XYZ file of C-alpha atoms in Angstrom:
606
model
C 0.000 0.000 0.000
C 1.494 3.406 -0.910
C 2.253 6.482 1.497
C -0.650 8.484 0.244
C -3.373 5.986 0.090
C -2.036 4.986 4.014
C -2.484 8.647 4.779
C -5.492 9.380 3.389
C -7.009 6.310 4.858
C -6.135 7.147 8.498
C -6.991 11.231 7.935
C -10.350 9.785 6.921
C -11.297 7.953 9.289
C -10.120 11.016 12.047
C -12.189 13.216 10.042
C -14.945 10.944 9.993
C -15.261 10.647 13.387
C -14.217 14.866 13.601
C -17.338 15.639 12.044
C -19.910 12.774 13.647
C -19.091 14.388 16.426
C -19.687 17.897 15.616
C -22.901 17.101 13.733
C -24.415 15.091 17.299
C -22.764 17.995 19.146
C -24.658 20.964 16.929
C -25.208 23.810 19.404
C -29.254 24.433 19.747
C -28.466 27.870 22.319
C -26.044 30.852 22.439
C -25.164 28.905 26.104
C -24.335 25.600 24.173
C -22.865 27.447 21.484
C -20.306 29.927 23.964
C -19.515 27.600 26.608
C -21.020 23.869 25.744
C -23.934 24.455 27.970
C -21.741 24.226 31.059
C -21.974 20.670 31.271
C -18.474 19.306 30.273
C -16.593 16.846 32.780
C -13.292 17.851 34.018
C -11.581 15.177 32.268
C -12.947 15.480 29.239
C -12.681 19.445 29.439
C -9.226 18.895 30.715
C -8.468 17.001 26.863
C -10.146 19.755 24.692
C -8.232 22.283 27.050
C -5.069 20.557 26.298
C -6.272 20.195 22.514
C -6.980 23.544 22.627
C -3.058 24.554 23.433
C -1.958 22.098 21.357
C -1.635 24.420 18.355
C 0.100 23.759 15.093
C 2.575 26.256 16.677
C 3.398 23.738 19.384
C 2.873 20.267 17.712
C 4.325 20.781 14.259
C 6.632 23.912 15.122
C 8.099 24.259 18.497
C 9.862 20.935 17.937
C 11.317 22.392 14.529
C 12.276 25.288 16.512
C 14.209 22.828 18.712
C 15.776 21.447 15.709
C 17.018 24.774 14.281
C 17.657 26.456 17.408
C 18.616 24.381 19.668
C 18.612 26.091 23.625
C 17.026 29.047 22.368
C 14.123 27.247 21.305
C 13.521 26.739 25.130
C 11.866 30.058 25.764
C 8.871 28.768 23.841
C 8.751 25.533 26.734
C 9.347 27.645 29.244
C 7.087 30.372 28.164
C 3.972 28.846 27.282
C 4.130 26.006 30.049
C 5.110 28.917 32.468
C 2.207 31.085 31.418
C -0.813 28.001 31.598
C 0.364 27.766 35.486
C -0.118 31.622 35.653
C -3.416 31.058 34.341
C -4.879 28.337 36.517
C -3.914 29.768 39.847
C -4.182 33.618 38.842
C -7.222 33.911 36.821
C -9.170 30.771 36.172
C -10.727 30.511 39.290
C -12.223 34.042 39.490
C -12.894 34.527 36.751
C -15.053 31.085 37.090
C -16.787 32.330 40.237
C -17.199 36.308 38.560
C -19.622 34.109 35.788
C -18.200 35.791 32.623
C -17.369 33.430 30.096
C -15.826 36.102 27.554
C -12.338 38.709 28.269
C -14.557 42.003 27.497
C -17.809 40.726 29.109
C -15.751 40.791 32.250
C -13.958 44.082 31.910
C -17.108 45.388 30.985
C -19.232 44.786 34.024
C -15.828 44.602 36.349
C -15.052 48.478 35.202
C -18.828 48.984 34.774
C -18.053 50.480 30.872
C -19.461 49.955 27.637
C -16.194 51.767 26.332
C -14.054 49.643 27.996
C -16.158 46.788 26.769
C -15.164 47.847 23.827
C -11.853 48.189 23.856
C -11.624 44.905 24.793
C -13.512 43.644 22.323
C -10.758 45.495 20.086
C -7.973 43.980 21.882
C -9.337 40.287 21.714
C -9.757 40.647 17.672
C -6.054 41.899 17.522
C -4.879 38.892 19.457
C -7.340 36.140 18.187
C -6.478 37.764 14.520
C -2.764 37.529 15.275
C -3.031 33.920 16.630
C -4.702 32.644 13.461
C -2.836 33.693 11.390
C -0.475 31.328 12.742
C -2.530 28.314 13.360
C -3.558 28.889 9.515
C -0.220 28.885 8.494
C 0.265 25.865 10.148
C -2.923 24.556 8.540
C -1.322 25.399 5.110
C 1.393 23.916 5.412
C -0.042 19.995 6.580
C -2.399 19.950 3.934
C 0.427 21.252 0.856
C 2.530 18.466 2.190
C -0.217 15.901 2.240
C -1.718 16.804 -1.231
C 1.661 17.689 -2.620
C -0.249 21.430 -3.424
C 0.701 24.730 -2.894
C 0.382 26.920 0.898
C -2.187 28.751 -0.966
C -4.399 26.171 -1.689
C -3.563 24.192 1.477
C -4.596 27.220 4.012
C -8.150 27.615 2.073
C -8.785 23.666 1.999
C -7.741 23.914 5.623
C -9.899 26.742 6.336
C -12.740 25.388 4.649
C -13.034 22.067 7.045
C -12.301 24.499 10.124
C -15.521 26.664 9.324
C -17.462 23.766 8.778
C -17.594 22.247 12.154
C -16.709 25.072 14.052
C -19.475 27.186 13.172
C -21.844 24.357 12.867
C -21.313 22.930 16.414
C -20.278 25.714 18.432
C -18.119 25.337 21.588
C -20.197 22.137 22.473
C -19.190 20.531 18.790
C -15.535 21.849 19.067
C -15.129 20.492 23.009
C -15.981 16.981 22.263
C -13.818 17.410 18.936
C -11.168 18.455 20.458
C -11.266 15.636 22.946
C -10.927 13.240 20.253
C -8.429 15.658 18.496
C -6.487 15.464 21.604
C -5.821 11.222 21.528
C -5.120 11.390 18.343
C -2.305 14.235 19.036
C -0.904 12.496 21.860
C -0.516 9.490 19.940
C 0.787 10.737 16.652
C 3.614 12.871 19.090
C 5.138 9.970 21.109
C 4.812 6.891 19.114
C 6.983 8.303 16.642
C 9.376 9.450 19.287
C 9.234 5.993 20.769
C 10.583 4.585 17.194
C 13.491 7.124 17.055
C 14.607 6.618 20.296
C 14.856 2.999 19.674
C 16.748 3.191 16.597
C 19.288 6.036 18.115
C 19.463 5.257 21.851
C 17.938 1.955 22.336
C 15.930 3.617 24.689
C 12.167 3.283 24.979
C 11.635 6.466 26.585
C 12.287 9.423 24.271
C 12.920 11.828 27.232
C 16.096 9.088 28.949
C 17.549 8.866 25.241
C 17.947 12.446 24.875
C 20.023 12.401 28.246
C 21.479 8.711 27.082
C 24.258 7.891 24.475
C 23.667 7.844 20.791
C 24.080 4.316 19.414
C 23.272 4.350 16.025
C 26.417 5.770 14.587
C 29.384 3.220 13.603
C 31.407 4.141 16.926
C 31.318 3.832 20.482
C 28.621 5.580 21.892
C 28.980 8.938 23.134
C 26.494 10.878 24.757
C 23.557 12.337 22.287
C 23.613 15.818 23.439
C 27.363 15.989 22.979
C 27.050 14.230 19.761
C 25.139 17.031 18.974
C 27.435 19.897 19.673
C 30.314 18.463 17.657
C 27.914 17.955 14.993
C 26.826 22.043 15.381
C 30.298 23.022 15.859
C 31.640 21.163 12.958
C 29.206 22.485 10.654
C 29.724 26.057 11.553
C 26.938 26.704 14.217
C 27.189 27.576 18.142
C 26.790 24.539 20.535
C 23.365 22.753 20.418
C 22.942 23.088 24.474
C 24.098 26.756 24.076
C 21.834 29.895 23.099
C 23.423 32.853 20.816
C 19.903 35.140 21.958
C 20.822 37.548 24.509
C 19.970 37.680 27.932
C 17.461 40.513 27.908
C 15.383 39.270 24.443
C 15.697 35.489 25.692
C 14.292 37.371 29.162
C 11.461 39.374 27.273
C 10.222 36.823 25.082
C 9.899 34.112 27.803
C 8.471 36.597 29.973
C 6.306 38.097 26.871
C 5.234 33.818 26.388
C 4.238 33.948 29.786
C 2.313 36.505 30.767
C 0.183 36.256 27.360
C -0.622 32.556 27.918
C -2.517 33.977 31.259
C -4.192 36.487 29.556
C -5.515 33.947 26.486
C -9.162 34.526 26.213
C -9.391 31.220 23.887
C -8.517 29.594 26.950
C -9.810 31.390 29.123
C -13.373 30.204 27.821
C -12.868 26.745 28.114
C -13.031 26.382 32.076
C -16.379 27.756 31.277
C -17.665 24.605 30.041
C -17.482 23.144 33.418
C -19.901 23.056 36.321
C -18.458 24.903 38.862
C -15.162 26.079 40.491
C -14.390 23.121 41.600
C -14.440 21.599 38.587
C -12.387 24.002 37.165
C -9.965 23.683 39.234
C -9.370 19.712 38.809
C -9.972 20.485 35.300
C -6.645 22.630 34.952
C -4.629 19.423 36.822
C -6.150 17.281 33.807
C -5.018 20.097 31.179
C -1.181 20.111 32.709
C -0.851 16.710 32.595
C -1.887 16.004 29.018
C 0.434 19.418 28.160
C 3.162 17.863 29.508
C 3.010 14.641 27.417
C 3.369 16.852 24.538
C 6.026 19.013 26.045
C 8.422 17.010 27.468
C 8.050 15.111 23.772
C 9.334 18.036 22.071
C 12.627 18.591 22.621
C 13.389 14.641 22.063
C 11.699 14.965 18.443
C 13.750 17.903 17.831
C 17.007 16.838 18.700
C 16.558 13.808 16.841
C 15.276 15.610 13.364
C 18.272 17.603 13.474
C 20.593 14.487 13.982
C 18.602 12.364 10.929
C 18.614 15.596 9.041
C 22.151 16.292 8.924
C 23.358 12.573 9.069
C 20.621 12.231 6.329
C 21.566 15.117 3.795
C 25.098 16.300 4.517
C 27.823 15.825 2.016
C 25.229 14.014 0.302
C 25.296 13.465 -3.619
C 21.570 14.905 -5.074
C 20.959 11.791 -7.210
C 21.946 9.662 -4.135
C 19.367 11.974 -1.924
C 16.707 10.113 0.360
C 13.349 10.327 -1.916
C 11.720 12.088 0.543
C 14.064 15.149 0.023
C 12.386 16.346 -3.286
C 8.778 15.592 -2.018
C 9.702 18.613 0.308
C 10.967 20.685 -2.633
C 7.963 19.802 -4.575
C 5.752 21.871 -2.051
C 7.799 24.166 -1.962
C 9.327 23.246 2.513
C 13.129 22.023 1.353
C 15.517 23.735 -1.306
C 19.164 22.783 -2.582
C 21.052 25.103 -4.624
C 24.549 23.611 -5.650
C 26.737 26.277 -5.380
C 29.994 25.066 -6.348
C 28.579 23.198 -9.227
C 29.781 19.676 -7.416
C 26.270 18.027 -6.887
C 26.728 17.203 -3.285
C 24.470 18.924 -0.290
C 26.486 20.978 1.799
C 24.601 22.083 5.219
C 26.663 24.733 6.945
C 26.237 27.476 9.488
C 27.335 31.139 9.842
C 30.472 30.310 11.250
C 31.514 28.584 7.768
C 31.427 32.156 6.428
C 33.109 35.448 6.490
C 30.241 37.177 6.044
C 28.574 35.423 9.312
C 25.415 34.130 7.429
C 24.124 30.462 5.778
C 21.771 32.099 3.397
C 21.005 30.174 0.728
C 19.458 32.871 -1.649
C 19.049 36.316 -1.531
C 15.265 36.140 -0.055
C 13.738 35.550 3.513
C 11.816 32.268 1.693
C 12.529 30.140 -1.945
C 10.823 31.569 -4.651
C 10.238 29.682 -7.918
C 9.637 29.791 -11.523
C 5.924 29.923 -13.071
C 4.680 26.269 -13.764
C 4.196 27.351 -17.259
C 8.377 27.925 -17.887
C 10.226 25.711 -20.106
C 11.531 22.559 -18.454
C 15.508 23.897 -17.971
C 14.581 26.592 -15.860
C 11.974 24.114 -13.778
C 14.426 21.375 -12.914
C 18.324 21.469 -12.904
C 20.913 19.113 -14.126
C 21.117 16.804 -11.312
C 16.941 16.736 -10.832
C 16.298 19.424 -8.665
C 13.560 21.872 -8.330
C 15.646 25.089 -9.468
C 14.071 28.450 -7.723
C 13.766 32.300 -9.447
C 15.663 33.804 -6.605
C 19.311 34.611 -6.912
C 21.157 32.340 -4.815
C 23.649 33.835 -1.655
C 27.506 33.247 -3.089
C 28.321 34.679 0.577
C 28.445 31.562 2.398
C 28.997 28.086 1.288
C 25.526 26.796 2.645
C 23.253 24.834 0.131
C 20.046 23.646 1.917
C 17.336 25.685 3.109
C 14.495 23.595 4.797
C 11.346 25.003 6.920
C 11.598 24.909 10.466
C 8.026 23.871 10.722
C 8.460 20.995 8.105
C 11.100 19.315 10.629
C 8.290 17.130 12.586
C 6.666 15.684 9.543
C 9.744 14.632 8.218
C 11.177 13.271 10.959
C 9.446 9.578 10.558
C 10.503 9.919 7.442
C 13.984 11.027 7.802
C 14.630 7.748 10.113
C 12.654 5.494 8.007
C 10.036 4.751 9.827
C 6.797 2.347 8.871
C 4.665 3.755 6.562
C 1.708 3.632 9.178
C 3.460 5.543 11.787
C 4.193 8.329 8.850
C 0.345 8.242 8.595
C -0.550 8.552 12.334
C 1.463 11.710 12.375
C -0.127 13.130 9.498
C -3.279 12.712 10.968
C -1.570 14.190 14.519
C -0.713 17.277 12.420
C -3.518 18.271 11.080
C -5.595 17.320 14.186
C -3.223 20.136 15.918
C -3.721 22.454 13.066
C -7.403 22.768 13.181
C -8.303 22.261 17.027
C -6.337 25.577 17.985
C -7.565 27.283 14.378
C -11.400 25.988 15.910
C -11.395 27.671 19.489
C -9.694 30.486 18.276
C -12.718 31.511 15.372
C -14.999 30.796 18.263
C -13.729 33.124 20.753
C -13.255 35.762 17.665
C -16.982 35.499 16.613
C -18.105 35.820 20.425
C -16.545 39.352 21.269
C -18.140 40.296 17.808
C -21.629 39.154 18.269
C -21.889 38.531 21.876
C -19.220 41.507 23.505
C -19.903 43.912 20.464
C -23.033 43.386 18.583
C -25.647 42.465 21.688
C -23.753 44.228 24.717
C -23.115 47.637 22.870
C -24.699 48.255 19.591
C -28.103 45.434 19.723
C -28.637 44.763 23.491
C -32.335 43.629 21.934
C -30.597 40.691 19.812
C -32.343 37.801 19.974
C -30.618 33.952 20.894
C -31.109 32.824 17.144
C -30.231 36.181 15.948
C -27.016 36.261 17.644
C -25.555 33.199 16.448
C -25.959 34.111 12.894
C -24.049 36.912 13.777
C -21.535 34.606 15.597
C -21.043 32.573 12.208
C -21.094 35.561 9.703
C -18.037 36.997 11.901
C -16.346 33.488 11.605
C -16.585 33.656 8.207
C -15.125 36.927 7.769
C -12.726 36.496 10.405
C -10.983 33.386 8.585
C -11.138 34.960 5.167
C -8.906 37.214 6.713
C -7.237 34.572 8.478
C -6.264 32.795 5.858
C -5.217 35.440 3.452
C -2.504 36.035 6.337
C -2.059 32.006 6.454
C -0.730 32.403 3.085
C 0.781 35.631 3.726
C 2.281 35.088 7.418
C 4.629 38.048 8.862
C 6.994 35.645 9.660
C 7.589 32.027 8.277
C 8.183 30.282 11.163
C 4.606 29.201 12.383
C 5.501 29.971 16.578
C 7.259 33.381 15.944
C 3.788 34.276 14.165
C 2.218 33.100 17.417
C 4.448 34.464 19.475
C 3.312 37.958 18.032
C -0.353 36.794 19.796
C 1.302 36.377 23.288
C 2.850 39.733 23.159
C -0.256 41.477 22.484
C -2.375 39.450 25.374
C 0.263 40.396 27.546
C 0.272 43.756 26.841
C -3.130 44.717 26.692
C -5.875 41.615 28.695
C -3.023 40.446 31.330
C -2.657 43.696 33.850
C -6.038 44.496 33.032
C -7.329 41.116 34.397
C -5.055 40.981 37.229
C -5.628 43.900 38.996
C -9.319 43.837 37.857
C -9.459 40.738 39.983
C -7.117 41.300 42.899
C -7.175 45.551 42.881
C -10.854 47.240 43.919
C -8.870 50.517 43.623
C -8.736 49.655 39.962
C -11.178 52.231 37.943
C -12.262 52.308 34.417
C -9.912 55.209 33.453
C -7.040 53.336 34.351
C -8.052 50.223 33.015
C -8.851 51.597 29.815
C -6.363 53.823 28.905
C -4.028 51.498 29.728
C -4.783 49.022 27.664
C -4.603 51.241 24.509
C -1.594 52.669 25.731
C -0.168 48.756 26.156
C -1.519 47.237 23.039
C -0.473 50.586 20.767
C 2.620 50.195 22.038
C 3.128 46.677 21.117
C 1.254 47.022 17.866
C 3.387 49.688 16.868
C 6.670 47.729 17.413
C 5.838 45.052 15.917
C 4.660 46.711 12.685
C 7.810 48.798 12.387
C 9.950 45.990 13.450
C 8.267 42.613 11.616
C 6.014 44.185 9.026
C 8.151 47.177 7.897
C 11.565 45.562 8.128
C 12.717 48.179 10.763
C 16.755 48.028 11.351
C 17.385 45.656 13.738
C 20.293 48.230 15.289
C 17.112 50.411 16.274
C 15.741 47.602 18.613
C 14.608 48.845 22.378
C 17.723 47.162 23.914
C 17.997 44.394 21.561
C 14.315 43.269 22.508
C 12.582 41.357 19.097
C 9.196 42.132 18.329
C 8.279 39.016 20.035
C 9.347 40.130 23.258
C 8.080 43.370 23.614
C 4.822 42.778 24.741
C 6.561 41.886 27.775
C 7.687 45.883 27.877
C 4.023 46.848 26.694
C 2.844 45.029 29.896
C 4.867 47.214 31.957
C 3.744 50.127 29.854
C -0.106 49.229 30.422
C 0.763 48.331 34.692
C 2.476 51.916 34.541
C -0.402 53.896 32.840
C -3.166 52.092 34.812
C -1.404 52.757 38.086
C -0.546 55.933 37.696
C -4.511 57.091 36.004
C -6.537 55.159 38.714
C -4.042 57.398 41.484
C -5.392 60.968 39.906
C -8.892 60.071 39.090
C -12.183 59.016 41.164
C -12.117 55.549 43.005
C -14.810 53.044 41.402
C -18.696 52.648 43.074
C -18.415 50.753 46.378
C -21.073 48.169 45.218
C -18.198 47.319 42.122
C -15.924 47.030 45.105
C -17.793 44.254 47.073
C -18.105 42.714 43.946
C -14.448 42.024 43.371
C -13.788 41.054 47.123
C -16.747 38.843 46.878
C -15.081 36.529 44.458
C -11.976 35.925 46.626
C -14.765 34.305 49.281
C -15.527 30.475 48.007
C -18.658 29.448 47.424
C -21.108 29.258 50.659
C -18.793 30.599 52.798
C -20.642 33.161 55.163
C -19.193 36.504 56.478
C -16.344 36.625 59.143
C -17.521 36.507 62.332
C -14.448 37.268 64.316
């Protein structure tokens, strides 16, 4: 049986039971359509939670990141598991017990504000919009490489399924989705790894042969992560176990990670599906334990992509090239440009160069010749898919691959069965659409629910406002994927990353001291948040969109770490406002110590 027809055979029957699901799950009320109809079991919520996080940013390319980058891939680990701690014992809880399933609903009555309602609402587009973008990236990208298509027509496939049962069933379709979305994740990440780890360790645990000795080579074995620095350092890159980030941007963007996980409102919503607080809470233990089976994966699968990679490629005649090499150039995720003219596939790293760079052409991505071209400028002596960009005569460096391609090559890289290629197909593109799912949810509800029937139609009617709900998910991921095809950066988590920075910087200091802070007044709150987002907003533009020189950075900080400085910004502003102007009403006061007390606790009697 061939690759494809194995693939397609185990993506339909995960689709089939996708959509069964979301057709027996079909939302009949704006309650089972926002938050499931409250009825979800902590275990169960606890899987679509986990689902939920498990973007195409984390399953397909954090570990690619790891690959690449080595140690300075860990901020995303750090950042991200970091911030979903943060955001069970911070925010959850209240939030929970305050009854507001949506980011603006609660700043809204909390600052008792239609404004700052609506600048909330602003804020949670900006984010959701940014996130998206990503996750439809990411969606691109597994369906090119499964139907050997272009990004273009992968992202609106992609998009296409995502639309379908996400605005059909609501959050009570996409929770019990997402729980089967979830197993089939979790599976497709570690089985794989399992294989790997076997072949280069002989260890059954991924997590020991990373720390263990690397067997596979000819040799005696020597430890795998030192194999892996003389491999780097050989090749003309730092140490694998060492960063080349600097402190203060490794800092920022960690931090930046962090605080935007707890200000999420995608996930945020989700611990409304349970009953109560309680629930909640044993419903975040569930989530962190299925996180971490994907998380302490990650860094195994990386490492071991880079090793198959380089062992794979390197010093490699073309014609003698693993098959799988010019299925990646077909779509457009590998390239080889030979150079010197000797037909061998040289993979080098800045330190190889004078110049300090391992460009391979003169252009941030490959670029490549219309179909319609005659054949010699398609396809080059030796077979290979020749590209319309100028290559980089700067550096010796041949191969260009896509970060984000690194865990779908991977099984086959180490030659792995053909079914166990399959099951990770079917991992990736579960990943790609669960996060893409929650995320058009949450964007419809602060336009119909936050905007349309709290500000401009309070007289909206339940059927009414789900039509809205859908019309804005359809807009929302036309946009979406016009960006998916477009991203401002091609590496899927940096993309994301951009998302974190903004929650951080605009939802995170407003929640906190919404919740913990009765001083806190609407003035504050709302100016800084459009002081903290436009901040961030305007970095990033200057500094991703507009190509701003990097010498001009705020002490070296990337654009993906300065929402950690726009938090400080919107802290600073909201401070400082709520000190000079009029303390809130006393009843919105009691309100916000009331849900510190737990449930059916009476008043203090001594």
């Amino acid at each position: 049986m061939s690759q494809d027809l194995l693939n397609f055979i185990f993506i339909g029957i995960t689709f089939a039971i996708y959509v069964t699901i979301a057709l027996r799950s079909r939302a009949g009320s704006t309650k089972e359509y926002y938050t499931a109809g409250g009825g979800v079991s902590p275990l169960a919520n606890g899987m679509a939670t986990a689902a939920d996080w498990m973007s195409a940013a984390t399953f397909i390319s954090m570990a690619g990141g790891i690959a690449a980058s080595g140690y300075d891939a860990s901020r995303f680990l750090m950042g991200w598991t970091g911030g979903f701690v943060l955001l069970t014992v911070l925010m959850v809880p209240y939030l929970r017990k305050f009854g507001k399933a949506t980011v603006p609903d609660f700043i809204g009555d909390r600052f008792s504000s239609k404004f700052a309602r609506g600048v909330a609402v602003v804020c949670a587009i900006f984010i959701c919009m940014t996130y998206i973008m990503g996750q439809m990236n990411g969606v691109g990208v597994v369906f090119s490489q499964l139907f050997g298509i272009s990004l273009a027509k992968g992202v609106i496939i992609g998009g296409s399924i995502v639309f379908f049962y996400a605005g059909l069933g609501g959050m009570k379709g996409i929770t019990y989705t997402q729980v089967a979305q979830y197993c089939v994740m979790a599976f497709a990440y570690t089985i794989p790894a399992i294989f790997i780890a076997i072949a280069m360790t002989n260890n059954v645990i991924p997590q020991f042969g990373l720390i263990g000795d690397y067997t596979a080579g000819a040799g005696d074995p020597v430890p795998f992560l030192e194999k892996l620095d003389t491999i780097n350092e050989d090749l003309g890159f730092s140490r694998y176990t060492e960063g080349k980030m600097s402190t203060i941007d490794m800092f920022c963007v960690t931090a930046a990670l962090m605080f935007g996980t707890a200000g999420l409102p995608h996930v945020i919503v989700r611990f409304f599906t349970v009953k109560n607080v309680k629930a909640v809470r044993k419903s975040a233990c569930w989530t962190l334990l299925f996180i971490a089976v994907i998380y302490l994966t990650a860094p195994t699968i990386g490492a071991f992509a880079r090793v198959n990679l380089i062992e794979s490629l390197n010093n490699t005649s073309y014609n003698e090239a693993p098959t799988w090499l010019a299925d990646f150039e077909k779509t457009g995720q590998m390239a080889w440009v030979d150079k010197n003219g000797d037909g061998k596939i040289q993979y080098c790293g800045p330190g190889k160069s004078e110049a300090n760079s391992n460009n391979v052409f003169l252009a941030k991505k490959p670029t490549y010749p219309p179909a319609d071209s005659p054949d010699d400028q398609l396809i080059g002596k030796h077979g290979e898919r020749l590209l319309s960009v100028k290559a980089d005569t700067s550096n010796p460096n041949e191969l260009w691959f896509g970060k984000d391609i690194m865990v779908m090559a991977n099984p086959q890289m180490a030659g792995l069965p053909k079914w166990v290629i399959a099951l990770l197909m079917a991992g990736c593109i579960a990943a790609a659409l669960s996060t893409a799912a929650g995320l058009l949810l949450v964007l419809s509800t602060s336009i119909s629910h936050d905007l349309m029937k709290k500000i401009i139609k309070p007289d909206l009617s339940d059927k009414e406002e789900v039509r809205y709900a859908r019309m804005a998910s359809f807009a929302a991921l036309s946009v979406a994927a016009w960006f998916g095809i477009n991203p401002p950066s091609e590496f899927i988590a940096e993309t994301v990353a951009l998302a974190f920075g903004l929650a951080a910087s605009s939802f995170f200091p407003t929640l906190l001291m919404g919740i913990f802070f009765k001083r806190v007044n609407k003035q504050g709150a709302i100016t800084g948040m459009i002081c903290g987002i436009g901040f961030t907003i305007g970095y990033i533009v200057y500094f991703q969109f507009l190509d701003g020189p990097k010498d001009q950075l705020l002490l070296g900080i990337s654009p993906a770490g300065i929402g950690f400085v726009g938090m400080l910004v919107n802290f600073l502003v909201t401070i400082v406002i709520t000190s000079f102007t009029p303390a809130p009403p006393k009843e919105v006061q009691e309100m916000v110590e009331s849900i510190h007390i737990p449930s059916g606790a009476g008043e203090a009697s001594h």
